[in-house]
CSV table of C-alpha atoms in Angstrom, one decimal:
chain,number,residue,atom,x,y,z
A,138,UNK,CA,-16.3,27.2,-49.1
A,139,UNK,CA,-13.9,29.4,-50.9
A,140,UNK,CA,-17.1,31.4,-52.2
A,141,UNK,CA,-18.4,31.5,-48.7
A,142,UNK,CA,-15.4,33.1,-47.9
A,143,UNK,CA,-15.5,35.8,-50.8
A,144,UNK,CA,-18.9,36.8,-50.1
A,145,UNK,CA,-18.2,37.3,-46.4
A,146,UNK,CA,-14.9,39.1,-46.9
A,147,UNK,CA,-16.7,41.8,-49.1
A,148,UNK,CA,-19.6,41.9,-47.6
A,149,UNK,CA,-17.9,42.5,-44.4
A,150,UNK,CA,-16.2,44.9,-46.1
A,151,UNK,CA,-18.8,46.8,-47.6
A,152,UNK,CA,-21.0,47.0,-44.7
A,153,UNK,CA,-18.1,48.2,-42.4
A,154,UNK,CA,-17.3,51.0,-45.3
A,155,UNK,CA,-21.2,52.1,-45.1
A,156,UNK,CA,-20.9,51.3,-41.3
A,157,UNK,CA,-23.9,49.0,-40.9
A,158,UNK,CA,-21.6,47.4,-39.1
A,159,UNK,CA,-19.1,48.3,-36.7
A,160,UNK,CA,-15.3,48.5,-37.0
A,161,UNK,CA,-14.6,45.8,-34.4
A,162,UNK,CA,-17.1,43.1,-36.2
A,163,UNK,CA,-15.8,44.5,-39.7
A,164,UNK,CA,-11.9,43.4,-38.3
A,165,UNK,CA,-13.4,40.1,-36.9
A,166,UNK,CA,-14.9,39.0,-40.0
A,167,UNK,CA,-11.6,40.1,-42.0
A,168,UNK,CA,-9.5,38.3,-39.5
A,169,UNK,CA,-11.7,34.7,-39.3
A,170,UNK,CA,-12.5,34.9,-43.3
A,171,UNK,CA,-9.3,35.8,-45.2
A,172,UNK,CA,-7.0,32.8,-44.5
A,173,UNK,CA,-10.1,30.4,-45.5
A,174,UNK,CA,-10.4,32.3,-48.7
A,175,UNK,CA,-6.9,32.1,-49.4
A,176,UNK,CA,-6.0,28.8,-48.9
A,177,UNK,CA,-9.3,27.7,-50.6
A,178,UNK,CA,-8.0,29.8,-53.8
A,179,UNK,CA,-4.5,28.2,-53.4
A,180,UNK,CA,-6.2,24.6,-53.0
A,181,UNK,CA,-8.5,25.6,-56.1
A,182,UNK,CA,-5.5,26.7,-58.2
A,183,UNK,CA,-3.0,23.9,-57.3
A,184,UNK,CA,-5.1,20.9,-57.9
A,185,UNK,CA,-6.5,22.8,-61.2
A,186,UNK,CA,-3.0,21.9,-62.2
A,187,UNK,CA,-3.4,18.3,-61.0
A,188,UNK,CA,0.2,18.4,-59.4
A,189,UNK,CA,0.4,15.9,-56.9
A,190,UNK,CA,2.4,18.1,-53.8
A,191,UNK,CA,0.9,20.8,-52.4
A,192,UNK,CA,3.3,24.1,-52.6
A,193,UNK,CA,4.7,26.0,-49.2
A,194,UNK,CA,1.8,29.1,-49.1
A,195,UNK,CA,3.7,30.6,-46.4
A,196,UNK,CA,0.8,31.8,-44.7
């Protein structure tokens, strides 16, 4: 899911800097897909550790 993410954030990125897509769809897709992507990183890296608690993200 956290690659999911990636690809749609800078794919959403890169179309809206080309503009195939609008700015409005470009801010949607940023909006919806950057929290998933950083708390899938922050999952990814804090059970890498194998620590059992979860750290505050503040996010």
């Amino acid at each position: 899911m956290t690659i999911a993410a990636f690809i749609v954030v800078i794919g959403a990125w890169a179309a809206g800097l080309v503009g195939l897509i609008g700015q409005g769809a470009t801010a949607a897709l940023l909006v919806v897909f950057f929290p998933v992507l950083c708390l899938g990183m922050m999952l990814w890296w804090t059970l890498g550790k194998g620590e059992d608690d979860l750290p505050f993200m503040g996010y």
